[in-house]
mmCIF file of C-alpha atoms in Angstrom:
data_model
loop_
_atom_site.group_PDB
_atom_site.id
_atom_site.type_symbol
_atom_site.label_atom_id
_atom_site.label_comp_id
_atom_site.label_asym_id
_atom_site.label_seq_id
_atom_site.Cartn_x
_atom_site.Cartn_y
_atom_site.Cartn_z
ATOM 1 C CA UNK A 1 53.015 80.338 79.247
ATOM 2 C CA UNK A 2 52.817 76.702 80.499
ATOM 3 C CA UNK A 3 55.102 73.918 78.552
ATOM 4 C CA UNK A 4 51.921 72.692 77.103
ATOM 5 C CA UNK A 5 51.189 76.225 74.574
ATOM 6 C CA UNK A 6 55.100 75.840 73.130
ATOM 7 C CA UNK A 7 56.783 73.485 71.108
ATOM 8 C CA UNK A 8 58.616 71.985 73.779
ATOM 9 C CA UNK A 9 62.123 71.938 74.481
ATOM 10 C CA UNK A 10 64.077 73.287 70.707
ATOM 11 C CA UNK A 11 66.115 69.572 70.772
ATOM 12 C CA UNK A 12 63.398 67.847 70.358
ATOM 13 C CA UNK A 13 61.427 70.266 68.135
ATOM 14 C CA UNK A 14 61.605 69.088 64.821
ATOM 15 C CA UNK A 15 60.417 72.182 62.928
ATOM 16 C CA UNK A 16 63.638 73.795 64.507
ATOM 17 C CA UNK A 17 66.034 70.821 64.210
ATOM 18 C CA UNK A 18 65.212 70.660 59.949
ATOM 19 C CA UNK A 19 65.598 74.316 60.227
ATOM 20 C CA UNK A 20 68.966 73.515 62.327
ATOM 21 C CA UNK A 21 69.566 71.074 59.632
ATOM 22 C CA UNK A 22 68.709 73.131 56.379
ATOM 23 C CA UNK A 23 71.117 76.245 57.830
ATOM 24 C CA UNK A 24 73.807 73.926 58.060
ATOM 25 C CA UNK A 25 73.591 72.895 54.749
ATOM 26 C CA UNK A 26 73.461 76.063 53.369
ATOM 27 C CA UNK A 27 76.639 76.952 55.580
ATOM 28 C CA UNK A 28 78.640 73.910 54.150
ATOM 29 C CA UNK A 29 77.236 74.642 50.043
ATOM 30 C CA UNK A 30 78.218 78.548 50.684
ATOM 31 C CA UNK A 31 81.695 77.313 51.545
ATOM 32 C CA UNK A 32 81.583 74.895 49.203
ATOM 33 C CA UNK A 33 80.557 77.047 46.231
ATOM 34 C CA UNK A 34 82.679 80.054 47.145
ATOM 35 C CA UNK A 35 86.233 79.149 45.712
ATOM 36 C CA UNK A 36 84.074 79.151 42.296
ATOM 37 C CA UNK A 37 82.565 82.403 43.340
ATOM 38 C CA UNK A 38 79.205 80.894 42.862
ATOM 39 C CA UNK A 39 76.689 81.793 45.533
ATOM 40 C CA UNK A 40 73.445 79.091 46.681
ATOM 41 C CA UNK A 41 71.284 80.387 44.530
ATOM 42 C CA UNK A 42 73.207 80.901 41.565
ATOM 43 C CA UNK A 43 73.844 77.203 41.986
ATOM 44 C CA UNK A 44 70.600 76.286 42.543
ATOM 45 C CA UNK A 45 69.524 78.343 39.342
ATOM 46 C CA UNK A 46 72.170 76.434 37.042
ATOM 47 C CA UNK A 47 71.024 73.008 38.622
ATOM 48 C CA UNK A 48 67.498 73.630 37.573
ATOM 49 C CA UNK A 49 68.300 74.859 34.298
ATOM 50 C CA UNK A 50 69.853 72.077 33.466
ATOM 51 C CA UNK A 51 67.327 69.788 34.341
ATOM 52 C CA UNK A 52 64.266 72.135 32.913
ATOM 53 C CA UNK A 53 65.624 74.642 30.164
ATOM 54 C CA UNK A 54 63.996 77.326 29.064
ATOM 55 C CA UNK A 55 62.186 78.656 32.552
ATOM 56 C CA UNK A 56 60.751 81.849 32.887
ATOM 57 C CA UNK A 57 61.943 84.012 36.026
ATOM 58 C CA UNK A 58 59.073 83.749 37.611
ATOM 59 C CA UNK A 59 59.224 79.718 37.246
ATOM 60 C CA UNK A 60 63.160 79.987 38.396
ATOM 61 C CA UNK A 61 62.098 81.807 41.323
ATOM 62 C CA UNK A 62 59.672 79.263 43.172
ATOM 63 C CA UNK A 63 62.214 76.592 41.903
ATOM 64 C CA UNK A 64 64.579 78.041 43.492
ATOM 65 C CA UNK A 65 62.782 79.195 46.447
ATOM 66 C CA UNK A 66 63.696 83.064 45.951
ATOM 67 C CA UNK A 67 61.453 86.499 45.148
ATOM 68 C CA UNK A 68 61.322 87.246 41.351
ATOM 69 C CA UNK A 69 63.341 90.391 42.004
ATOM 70 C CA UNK A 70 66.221 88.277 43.437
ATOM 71 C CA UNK A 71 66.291 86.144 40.390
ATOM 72 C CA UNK A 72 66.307 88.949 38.077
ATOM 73 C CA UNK A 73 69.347 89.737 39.963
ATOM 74 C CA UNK A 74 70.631 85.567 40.076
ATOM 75 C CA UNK A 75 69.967 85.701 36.298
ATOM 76 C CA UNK A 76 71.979 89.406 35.574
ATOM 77 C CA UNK A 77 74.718 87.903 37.454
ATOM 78 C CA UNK A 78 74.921 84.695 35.413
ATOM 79 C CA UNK A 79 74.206 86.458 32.404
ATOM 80 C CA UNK A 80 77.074 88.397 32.734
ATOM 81 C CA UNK A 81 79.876 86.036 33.644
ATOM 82 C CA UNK A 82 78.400 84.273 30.476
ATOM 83 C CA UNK A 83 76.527 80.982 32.364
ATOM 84 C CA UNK A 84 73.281 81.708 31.061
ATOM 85 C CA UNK A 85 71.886 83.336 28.094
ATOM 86 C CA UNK A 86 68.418 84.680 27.665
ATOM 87 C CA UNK A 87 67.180 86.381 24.805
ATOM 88 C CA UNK A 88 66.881 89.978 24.529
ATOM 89 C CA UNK A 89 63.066 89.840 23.448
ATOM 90 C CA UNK A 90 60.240 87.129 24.559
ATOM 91 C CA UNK A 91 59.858 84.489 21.908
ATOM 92 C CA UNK A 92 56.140 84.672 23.076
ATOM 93 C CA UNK A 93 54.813 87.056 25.685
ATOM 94 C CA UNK A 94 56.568 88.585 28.050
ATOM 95 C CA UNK A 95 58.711 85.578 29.750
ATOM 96 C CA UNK A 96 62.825 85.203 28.411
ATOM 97 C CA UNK A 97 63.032 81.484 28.856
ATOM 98 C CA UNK A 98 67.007 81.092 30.142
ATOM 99 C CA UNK A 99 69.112 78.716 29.135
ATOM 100 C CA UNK A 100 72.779 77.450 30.166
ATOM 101 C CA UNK A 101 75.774 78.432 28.154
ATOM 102 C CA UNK A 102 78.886 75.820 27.172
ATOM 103 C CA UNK A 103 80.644 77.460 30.289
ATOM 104 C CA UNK A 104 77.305 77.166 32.565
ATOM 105 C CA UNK A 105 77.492 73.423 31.761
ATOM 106 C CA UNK A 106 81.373 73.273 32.377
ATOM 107 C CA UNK A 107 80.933 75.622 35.778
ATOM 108 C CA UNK A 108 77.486 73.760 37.045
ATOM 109 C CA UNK A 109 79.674 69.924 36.576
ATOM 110 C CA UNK A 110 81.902 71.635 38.944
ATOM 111 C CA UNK A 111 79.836 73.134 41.358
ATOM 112 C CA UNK A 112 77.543 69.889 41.645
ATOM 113 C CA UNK A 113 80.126 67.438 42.415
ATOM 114 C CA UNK A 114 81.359 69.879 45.024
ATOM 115 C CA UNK A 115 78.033 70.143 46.246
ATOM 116 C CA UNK A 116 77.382 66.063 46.435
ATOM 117 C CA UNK A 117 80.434 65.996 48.960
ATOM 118 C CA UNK A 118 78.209 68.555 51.242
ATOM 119 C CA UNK A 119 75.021 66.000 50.580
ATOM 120 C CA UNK A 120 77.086 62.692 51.220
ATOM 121 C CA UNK A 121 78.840 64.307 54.300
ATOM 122 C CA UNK A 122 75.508 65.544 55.686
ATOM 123 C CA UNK A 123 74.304 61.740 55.305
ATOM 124 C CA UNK A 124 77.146 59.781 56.216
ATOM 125 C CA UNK A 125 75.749 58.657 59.701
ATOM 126 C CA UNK A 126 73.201 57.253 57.870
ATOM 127 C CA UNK A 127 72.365 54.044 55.898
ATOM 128 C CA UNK A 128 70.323 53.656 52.411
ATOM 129 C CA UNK A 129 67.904 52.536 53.731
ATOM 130 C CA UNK A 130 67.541 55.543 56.223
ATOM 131 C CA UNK A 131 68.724 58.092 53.468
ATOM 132 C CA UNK A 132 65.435 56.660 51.379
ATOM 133 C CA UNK A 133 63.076 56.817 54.339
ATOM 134 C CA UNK A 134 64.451 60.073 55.142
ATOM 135 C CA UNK A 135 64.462 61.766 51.442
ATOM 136 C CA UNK A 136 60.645 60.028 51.840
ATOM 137 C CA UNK A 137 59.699 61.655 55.032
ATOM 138 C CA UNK A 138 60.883 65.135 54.097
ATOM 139 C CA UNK A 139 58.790 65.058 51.082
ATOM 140 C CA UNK A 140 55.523 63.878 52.963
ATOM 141 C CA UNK A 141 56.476 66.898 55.400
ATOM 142 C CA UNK A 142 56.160 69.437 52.438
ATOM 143 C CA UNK A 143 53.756 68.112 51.061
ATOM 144 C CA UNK A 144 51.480 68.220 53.938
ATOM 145 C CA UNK A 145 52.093 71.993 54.294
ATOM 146 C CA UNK A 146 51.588 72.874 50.860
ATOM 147 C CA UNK A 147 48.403 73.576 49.767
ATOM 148 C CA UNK A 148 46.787 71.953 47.411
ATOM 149 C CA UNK A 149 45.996 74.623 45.012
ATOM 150 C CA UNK A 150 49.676 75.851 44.761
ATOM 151 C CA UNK A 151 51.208 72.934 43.165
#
């Protein structure tokens, strides 16, 4: 295989420097989170709660970028140290719309501002200008591999 059929050297690759990048981050937020023995996704499921009550599994799961079987298991977990509550019948079809409890508000405060320290370390080399340009240029990257029929 010649240079010319791979990516190239991996340092200069950038699909494997943001996946570099993105592992890192997850690294630092699972050390991060563990002291409140909260994993990524749990976080990530109280984070979008609170910003969209009342999602379905299924709509926690691509939010959160996990199979709807591992949410069911993200939501048992957070249903049973009492973060989230979801009813015990649908209010209309089949979907129990979750929601965060008094001490899923207290424990998500906490886990976000532990979780901004991973974001601002992760940009600190950088300026605003370059954190908006970059924040800009990851989303133009996404949305040029996502099809236009599943948004």
């Amino acid at each position: 295989m010649s240079q010319d059929e791979t990516v190239g050297p991996l340092d200069q690759a950038v699909g494997y420097m943001l996946k570099r990048a993105a592992t890192a981050l997850r690294v630092a937020m699972e050390t991060a989170l563990r002291p409140l023995d909260l994993t990524v996704p749990q976080y990530s499921c109280l984070e979008v709660l609170s910003q969209r009550p009342g999602l379905s599994n299924a709509e926690l799961a691509r939010a959160v970028f996990v199979t709807r079987q591992s949410m069911n298991l993200v939501l048992r977990g957070l249903q049973d140290r009492g973060l989230v509550t979801r009813p015990a019948t649908a209010p209309q079809g089949r979907a129990l719309p979750s929601t965060l409890t008094p001490a899923g508000q207290a424990q998500l405060r906490t886990a976000s501002g532990l979780v901004r320290a991973v974001q601002n370390r992760m940009l600190e080399p950088f300026s605003a200008g370059e954190r908006d340009r970059l924040l800009h240029d990851l989303i133009a990257c996404a949305d040029a591999l996502t099809p236009p029929d599943a948004e």
